[in-house]
Amino acid sequence: MKEKILKLKAEVLDEVAESFKRVDEVAEFNTQKVLDAMRELKVSDAHFKTSTGYAYGDIGREKLEELYAKIFKAESALVRTQFVSGTHALATVLFGILRPNDEMISLTGAPYDTMQTVISNGKGSLKEFGVIYREIDLTQTENYFDEIKNSITPKTKLALIQKSRGYSTRKTLTIDDIEKICAAVKAVNPNCVIFVDNCYGEFVERREPIEAGADIIAGSLIKNIGGGLAPTGGYIVGKKDLVELASYRLTAPGMGGELGASLGTPRLLYQGLFLAPHVTAQALKGAIFAAGIFSRLGYKVFPATKDLRGDIIQAVELNCAEKLIAFCQAIQKFSPVDSYAVPEAWEMPGYEDKVIMAAGTFVQGASIELSADGPLREPYAVYLQGGLTFEHAQIAILAAAENLVNA
Ligand SMILES: *Cc1c(COP(=O)(O)O)cnc(C)c1O
């Protein structure tokens, strides 16, 4: 058994050498981008001091937001630990911009599970406030970009694009895809706000969605951009007027981004941002390695081993609940934290089906750390992501492979 796995590992490492080289090149490019921004904006020790109370004029908070804006090539940014999660940051954008009778459309099908509650299924959802919602899922169709033109009207206030696949096996969008979608939308309605859910997408490519024509984007700090160090939080970057509207929803109308204490977090957010291009590369290597291993074991993997990637997620279709559970239990067992815990499927708030999650992480639920999860529904796909170091990802992935072979 052991020998078979070691042979598999060697074969896959050989197969992925070219892909790993591409990942390293992107990491170097993005490290340069972050470093240049930090040098230009003169980040210093003074910016790491904590603030309390209302925190008016917090220079650490202001500098960090300038830094995010610069890195994302945006006019303005909100980077806050007051966002409890990525969903919260995304919801803040939607509630900040949309008004009763406004029409929004999702151009990438049903959004991430927790966003469905925000938009239409939940108490206090946008729908309850009279926002009109439609979705189209044409990412699989050949003339996707033409179809988009037909679905946008002069009345469409906001178009949502989710870069990552989320809990589906649709294709993850690349920045080039996003650029084409933005052009198609703006050709029909130049005033339509294009909002990209950028979760898991940061630093995977050389460009970010604002550079491809998006007006505003949001994501979580406990994914790629926090570099594994951010303890919590979310970010929004984009056009100044739009970020301002979101800021009134984060705090209160009139207050916006002028307040918000950092409570001891600044150095972790700066240092995490500095590490983020490298950590993202580690996670990407884990994903590519997993694709290589599980495709050789006969499972369908999305993306395929050598595909161009737009996010850090690797989906593996396991086709059976027991295998999904066995996979997640192996990942948990080979985690640095809570390795003795045995994950089980449960009704998680905000999710439609039962979900099983393996996350033995230093920051609770941080999915830039090695984690695996999946909803208990056909095709029993497991979504693997993260890994602060490729070495760790490799150990745990091989353990999961062994578990599947034995199951
Ligand atoms: C992670 C994620 C979110 C937000 O999830 P949180 O758990 O609230 O941070 C939204 N959309 C996508 C595509 C995601 O991957």
Coordinates of C-alpha atoms and ligand atoms in Angstrom, one line a residue:
M1 CA 0.0 0.0 0.0
K2 CA 2.6 2.5 1.2
E3 CA 4.7 1.8 -1.8
K4 CA 1.9 2.3 -4.3
I5 CA 1.2 5.7 -2.7
L6 CA 4.8 6.7 -2.9
K7 CA 5.0 5.7 -6.5
L8 CA 1.8 7.7 -7.2
K9 CA 3.3 10.7 -5.5
A10 CA 6.5 10.6 -7.5
E11 CA 4.6 10.3 -10.8
V12 CA 2.3 13.2 -9.9
L13 CA 5.2 15.5 -8.8
D14 CA 6.8 14.8 -12.2
E15 CA 3.6 15.6 -14.0
V16 CA 2.9 18.9 -12.3
A17 CA 6.4 20.4 -12.5
E18 CA 5.4 22.8 -15.3
S19 CA 2.3 23.9 -13.5
F20 CA 4.2 24.5 -10.3
K21 CA 6.6 26.7 -12.2
R22 CA 3.8 28.8 -13.5
V23 CA 2.4 29.1 -9.9
D24 CA 5.8 30.3 -8.7
E25 CA 6.0 32.9 -11.5
V26 CA 2.6 34.4 -10.5
A27 CA 3.6 34.4 -6.8
E28 CA 6.8 36.3 -7.6
F29 CA 4.8 38.8 -9.7
N30 CA 2.2 39.4 -6.9
T31 CA 4.9 39.6 -4.2
Q32 CA 6.5 42.4 -6.2
K33 CA 3.1 44.1 -6.5
V34 CA 2.5 44.0 -2.8
L35 CA 6.0 44.9 -1.9
D36 CA 6.0 47.9 -4.2
A37 CA 2.7 49.2 -2.8
M38 CA 4.1 48.8 0.8
R39 CA 7.3 50.7 -0.2
E40 CA 5.5 53.4 -2.1
L41 CA 3.0 54.1 0.7
K42 CA 5.8 54.0 3.3
V43 CA 4.3 51.4 5.6
S44 CA 6.0 51.6 9.0
D45 CA 5.8 50.2 12.5
A46 CA 3.6 53.2 13.5
H47 CA 0.8 51.7 11.4
F48 CA 0.7 48.5 13.5
K49 CA -0.5 50.3 16.7
T50 CA -3.9 49.3 17.9
S51 CA -6.9 51.7 18.2
T52 CA -9.9 51.7 20.5
G53 CA -13.3 53.4 20.9
Y54 CA -14.5 55.2 17.8
A55 CA -11.0 55.2 16.3
Y56 CA -11.3 58.4 14.4
G57 CA -8.2 59.1 12.4
D58 CA -6.7 55.6 12.8
I59 CA -3.6 55.9 10.6
G60 CA -3.1 52.1 10.6
R61 CA -6.6 51.4 9.3
E62 CA -6.4 54.2 6.7
K63 CA -3.0 53.1 5.4
L64 CA -4.1 49.5 5.1
E65 CA -7.1 50.6 3.1
E66 CA -4.9 52.7 0.8
L67 CA -2.7 49.7 0.4
Y68 CA -5.6 47.4 -0.7
A69 CA -6.9 50.0 -3.1
K70 CA -3.4 50.3 -4.7
I71 CA -2.9 46.6 -5.0
F72 CA -6.3 46.0 -6.5
K73 CA -6.0 49.1 -8.8
A74 CA -9.2 50.5 -7.2
E75 CA -10.2 54.0 -6.1
S76 CA -11.1 53.0 -2.6
A77 CA -11.2 50.2 0.0
L78 CA -12.8 49.1 3.2
V79 CA -10.7 46.5 5.1
R80 CA -12.2 45.6 8.4
T81 CA -12.2 43.0 11.1
Q82 CA -15.8 44.2 11.8
F83 CA -16.9 42.1 8.9
V84 CA -17.6 38.7 10.5
S85 CA -17.1 36.8 7.2
G86 CA -16.9 37.0 3.5
T87 CA -20.7 36.7 3.2
H88 CA -21.0 39.8 5.5
A89 CA -18.7 41.8 3.3
L90 CA -20.6 40.7 0.1
A91 CA -24.0 41.4 1.7
T92 CA -22.8 44.8 2.8
V93 CA -22.1 45.7 -0.8
L94 CA -25.5 44.5 -2.0
F95 CA -27.5 46.2 0.8
G96 CA -25.3 49.4 0.4
I97 CA -26.0 49.8 -3.3
L98 CA -29.5 48.3 -4.0
R99 CA -32.8 50.0 -3.3
P100 CA -36.4 48.8 -3.5
N101 CA -37.5 47.8 -7.0
D102 CA -33.9 47.7 -8.2
E103 CA -33.1 44.8 -10.4
M104 CA -30.1 42.6 -9.9
I105 CA -28.9 39.6 -11.8
S106 CA -26.5 36.8 -11.1
L107 CA -24.5 36.0 -14.3
T108 CA -23.0 32.8 -12.9
G109 CA -26.0 30.9 -11.9
A110 CA -27.0 30.2 -8.3
P111 CA -24.6 32.0 -6.0
Y112 CA -22.6 30.5 -3.1
D113 CA -25.0 28.9 -0.6
T114 CA -24.8 31.6 2.1
M115 CA -25.4 34.3 -0.6
Q116 CA -28.7 32.7 -1.5
T117 CA -30.0 33.4 2.0
V118 CA -28.8 37.0 1.7
I119 CA -30.5 37.5 -1.7
S120 CA -33.7 35.6 -1.6
N121 CA -34.2 32.7 0.9
G122 CA -33.6 34.3 4.2
K123 CA -35.4 36.5 6.7
G124 CA -34.2 40.1 6.1
S125 CA -33.1 39.2 2.6
L126 CA -32.9 41.6 -0.3
K127 CA -36.1 40.2 -1.6
E128 CA -37.9 41.2 1.5
F129 CA -36.7 44.8 0.8
G130 CA -38.2 44.6 -2.7
V131 CA -35.1 43.9 -4.7
I132 CA -35.9 42.0 -7.9
Y133 CA -33.6 39.1 -8.5
R134 CA -32.9 36.9 -11.6
E135 CA -30.1 34.5 -12.4
I136 CA -28.7 33.0 -15.5
D137 CA -26.3 30.1 -15.7
L138 CA -24.8 30.0 -19.1
T139 CA -21.2 29.5 -18.1
Q140 CA -21.4 26.1 -19.8
T141 CA -22.9 27.3 -23.0
E142 CA -20.8 28.1 -26.1
N143 CA -22.1 31.6 -26.8
Y144 CA -22.1 32.6 -23.1
F145 CA -21.0 36.2 -23.8
D146 CA -23.7 36.8 -26.4
E147 CA -26.3 35.4 -24.0
I148 CA -25.2 37.8 -21.3
K149 CA -26.1 40.7 -23.6
N150 CA -29.6 39.4 -24.0
S151 CA -30.1 39.1 -20.2
I152 CA -29.0 42.7 -19.3
T153 CA -31.6 45.5 -19.7
P154 CA -31.3 49.2 -19.3
K155 CA -33.0 48.7 -15.9
T156 CA -30.5 46.2 -14.5
K157 CA -28.9 48.0 -11.6
L158 CA -26.3 45.4 -10.6
A159 CA -24.8 42.3 -12.1
L160 CA -23.2 39.7 -9.8
I161 CA -20.3 37.6 -11.0
Q162 CA -18.9 34.8 -8.7
K163 CA -15.3 34.1 -9.7
S164 CA -14.9 30.9 -7.8
R165 CA -16.9 27.7 -8.4
G166 CA -18.2 27.6 -4.8
Y167 CA -20.0 24.3 -4.1
S168 CA -20.6 23.5 -7.7
T169 CA -18.6 21.9 -10.5
R170 CA -19.1 24.7 -12.9
K171 CA -16.0 26.3 -14.3
T172 CA -14.1 28.8 -12.2
L173 CA -13.8 32.1 -14.1
T174 CA -10.4 33.5 -15.0
I175 CA -9.7 37.2 -15.1
D176 CA -9.9 37.0 -18.9
D177 CA -13.4 35.5 -18.7
I178 CA -14.4 38.3 -16.3
E179 CA -13.0 40.9 -18.7
K180 CA -15.2 39.5 -21.5
I181 CA -18.3 39.4 -19.2
C182 CA -17.7 43.0 -18.1
A183 CA -17.4 44.2 -21.7
A184 CA -20.6 42.5 -22.7
V185 CA -22.5 44.0 -19.7
K186 CA -21.2 47.5 -20.2
A187 CA -22.0 47.3 -24.0
V188 CA -25.7 47.0 -23.2
N189 CA -25.9 49.1 -20.0
P190 CA -22.8 51.2 -19.1
N191 CA -24.5 52.1 -15.8
C192 CA -24.9 48.6 -14.6
V193 CA -22.7 48.0 -11.5
I194 CA -20.6 45.0 -11.9
F195 CA -19.9 43.3 -8.6
V196 CA -17.5 40.4 -8.4
D197 CA -17.5 37.9 -5.5
N198 CA -13.7 37.5 -5.4
C199 CA -13.5 34.9 -2.6
Y200 CA -10.6 32.4 -3.2
G201 CA -9.6 34.4 -6.3
E202 CA -7.0 36.8 -4.9
F203 CA -3.4 36.4 -6.1
V204 CA -4.2 33.3 -8.2
E205 CA -3.5 35.3 -11.3
R206 CA -1.5 38.4 -12.2
R207 CA -4.6 40.7 -12.4
E208 CA -7.6 41.2 -10.2
P209 CA -11.2 41.8 -11.3
I210 CA -11.1 45.7 -11.1
E211 CA -8.4 45.6 -13.7
A212 CA -10.8 43.6 -15.9
G213 CA -13.7 46.1 -15.7
A214 CA -15.5 45.2 -12.4
D215 CA -16.8 48.2 -10.4
I216 CA -16.6 46.7 -7.0
I217 CA -15.4 43.4 -5.5
A218 CA -15.4 41.8 -2.0
G219 CA -14.0 38.9 -0.2
S220 CA -12.9 37.3 3.1
L221 CA -9.7 37.9 5.0
I222 CA -9.5 34.3 6.2
K223 CA -9.1 33.2 2.7
N224 CA -6.2 34.0 0.3
I225 CA -5.7 37.7 1.0
G226 CA -5.2 37.3 4.8
G227 CA -2.2 35.1 4.2
G228 CA -3.2 32.8 7.0
L229 CA -2.5 35.4 9.6
A230 CA -5.6 37.6 9.5
P231 CA -7.7 36.5 12.5
T232 CA -11.1 37.5 10.9
G233 CA -12.5 40.1 8.6
G234 CA -13.5 41.0 5.1
Y235 CA -12.7 43.6 2.4
I236 CA -14.4 45.6 -0.2
V237 CA -12.6 47.5 -2.9
G238 CA -13.9 49.5 -5.9
K239 CA -15.2 52.8 -7.2
K240 CA -15.2 55.4 -4.5
D241 CA -18.9 56.2 -4.5
L242 CA -19.9 52.5 -4.3
V243 CA -17.5 51.7 -1.5
E244 CA -18.9 54.7 0.4
L245 CA -22.4 53.3 0.0
A246 CA -21.3 50.0 1.4
S247 CA -19.5 51.8 4.3
Y248 CA -22.9 53.3 5.4
R249 CA -24.3 49.8 5.6
L250 CA -21.2 48.4 7.5
T251 CA -21.5 51.1 10.2
A252 CA -24.3 53.7 9.9
P253 CA -25.4 56.3 7.3
G254 CA -23.3 59.4 7.8
M255 CA -20.5 57.5 9.7
G256 CA -19.3 55.1 7.0
G257 CA -15.6 54.2 7.1
E258 CA -14.5 56.9 9.4
L259 CA -14.9 54.8 12.5
G260 CA -13.9 51.3 13.5
A261 CA -11.3 50.2 16.1
S262 CA -8.6 47.8 15.1
L263 CA -8.3 46.1 18.5
G264 CA -4.8 44.6 18.1
T265 CA -5.2 43.3 14.6
P266 CA -3.2 45.7 12.4
R267 CA 0.2 43.9 12.2
L268 CA -1.5 40.6 11.4
L269 CA -3.5 42.2 8.5
Y270 CA -0.3 43.9 7.1
Q271 CA 1.9 40.9 7.5
G272 CA -0.8 38.5 6.2
L273 CA -1.2 40.7 3.1
F274 CA 2.6 40.5 2.6
L275 CA 2.6 36.7 2.8
A276 CA -0.6 36.2 0.8
P277 CA 0.9 35.8 -2.7
H278 CA 3.2 33.1 -1.3
V279 CA 0.6 31.3 0.8
T280 CA -1.8 31.4 -2.1
A281 CA 0.8 29.7 -4.2
Q282 CA 1.3 27.0 -1.6
A283 CA -2.5 26.4 -1.6
L284 CA -2.5 26.2 -5.4
K285 CA 0.2 23.6 -5.4
G286 CA -1.8 21.5 -3.0
A287 CA -4.8 21.8 -5.3
I288 CA -2.8 20.8 -8.4
F289 CA -1.2 17.9 -6.6
A290 CA -4.6 16.7 -5.4
A291 CA -6.0 16.9 -8.9
G292 CA -3.0 14.7 -10.1
I293 CA -3.5 12.1 -7.3
F294 CA -7.2 11.7 -7.5
S295 CA -7.5 11.7 -11.3
R296 CA -5.0 8.9 -11.3
L297 CA -7.1 7.1 -8.8
G298 CA -10.0 7.3 -11.3
Y299 CA -12.1 10.2 -9.9
K300 CA -13.3 13.1 -11.9
V301 CA -11.5 16.3 -10.8
F302 CA -12.4 19.9 -11.5
P303 CA -10.2 21.7 -12.6
A304 CA -8.1 19.1 -14.4
T305 CA -4.5 18.8 -13.2
K306 CA -3.0 21.0 -15.9
D307 CA -5.9 23.5 -16.4
L308 CA -5.4 27.2 -15.9
R309 CA -6.8 28.1 -12.5
G310 CA -8.8 31.0 -11.3
D311 CA -9.2 30.0 -7.7
I312 CA -7.6 27.7 -5.1
I313 CA -10.4 25.2 -4.9
Q314 CA -10.0 21.6 -6.1
A315 CA -13.2 19.6 -6.5
V316 CA -13.1 15.8 -6.6
E317 CA -16.3 13.9 -7.4
L318 CA -16.4 11.0 -5.0
N319 CA -19.9 9.8 -6.0
C320 CA -20.7 8.3 -2.6
A321 CA -21.4 9.7 0.9
E322 CA -19.1 7.3 2.7
K323 CA -16.1 8.3 0.5
L324 CA -16.9 12.0 1.1
I325 CA -16.9 11.4 4.8
A326 CA -13.7 9.3 4.7
F327 CA -11.9 11.9 2.7
C328 CA -12.8 14.7 5.1
Q329 CA -11.9 12.6 8.1
A330 CA -8.4 12.0 6.7
I331 CA -7.8 15.7 6.2
Q332 CA -8.9 16.4 9.7
K333 CA -6.7 13.7 11.1
F334 CA -3.7 15.2 9.5
S335 CA -4.3 18.7 10.7
P336 CA -2.1 20.6 13.2
V337 CA -5.1 21.5 15.3
D338 CA -8.0 19.2 16.5
S339 CA -6.5 16.2 14.7
Y340 CA -8.3 13.9 17.2
A341 CA -11.7 15.3 16.2
V342 CA -13.8 13.2 13.8
P343 CA -16.0 15.5 11.6
E344 CA -19.6 14.6 10.8
A345 CA -22.2 16.0 8.4
W346 CA -24.4 18.7 10.0
E347 CA -27.1 21.3 9.2
M348 CA -24.9 24.3 9.0
P349 CA -26.7 27.7 9.2
G350 CA -27.0 29.3 5.8
Y351 CA -26.5 26.1 3.8
E352 CA -29.3 24.1 2.0
D353 CA -28.0 20.5 2.5
K354 CA -26.1 18.8 5.2
V355 CA -22.4 19.7 5.0
I356 CA -19.3 18.0 6.3
M357 CA -16.3 20.1 7.0
A358 CA -12.8 19.2 7.9
A359 CA -10.8 22.2 9.2
G360 CA -8.1 21.7 11.8
T361 CA -7.0 25.3 11.6
F362 CA -5.3 27.9 13.7
V363 CA -8.0 30.5 12.7
Q364 CA -11.4 28.9 13.1
G365 CA -12.8 27.9 9.8
A366 CA -10.0 29.6 7.8
S367 CA -10.1 28.1 4.4
I368 CA -6.7 29.4 3.3
E369 CA -5.5 26.7 5.8
L370 CA -5.9 23.2 4.6
S371 CA -9.6 22.3 4.7
A372 CA -12.0 20.0 2.9
D373 CA -15.8 20.2 2.8
G374 CA -18.8 19.3 0.8
P375 CA -22.5 19.2 0.9
L376 CA -24.1 15.7 1.1
R377 CA -25.7 15.7 -2.3
E378 CA -25.0 14.3 -5.7
P379 CA -22.3 13.9 -7.0
Y380 CA -20.7 13.9 -3.5
A381 CA -18.0 16.2 -4.5
V382 CA -15.4 17.2 -2.0
Y383 CA -14.0 20.7 -2.2
L384 CA -10.4 20.9 -1.0
Q385 CA -8.7 24.2 -0.5
G386 CA -5.9 25.9 1.3
G387 CA -2.7 24.7 2.9
L388 CA -0.3 27.2 4.5
T389 CA 2.5 25.0 3.3
F390 CA 2.6 22.6 0.3
E391 CA 4.4 20.1 2.5
H392 CA 1.4 19.8 4.8
A393 CA -1.1 19.7 1.9
Q394 CA 0.9 16.8 0.4
I395 CA 1.0 14.7 3.6
A396 CA -2.8 15.1 4.2
I397 CA -3.8 14.5 0.5
L398 CA -1.8 11.3 0.4
A399 CA -3.5 10.2 3.7
A400 CA -6.9 11.0 2.1
A401 CA -5.9 9.0 -1.0
E402 CA -5.0 6.0 1.2
N403 CA -8.3 6.3 3.0
L404 CA -10.2 6.2 -0.3
V405 CA -8.2 3.2 -1.5
N406 CA -9.0 1.4 1.7
A407 CA -12.7 2.4 1.8
Ligands
LIG1 C1 -16.2 31.6 1.1 C2 -17.1 32.2 0.0 C3 -18.0 33.2 0.4 C4 -18.2 33.7 1.7 O1 -18.1 32.8 2.7 P1 -17.8 33.1 4.2 O2 -17.8 31.7 4.8 O3 -19.0 33.9 4.7 O4 -16.6 33.8 4.3 C5 -18.8 33.7 -0.7 N1 -18.6 33.3 -1.9 C6 -17.7 32.4 -2.3 C7 -17.6 32.0 -3.7 C8 -16.9 31.8 -1.3 O5 -16.0 30.9 -1.6

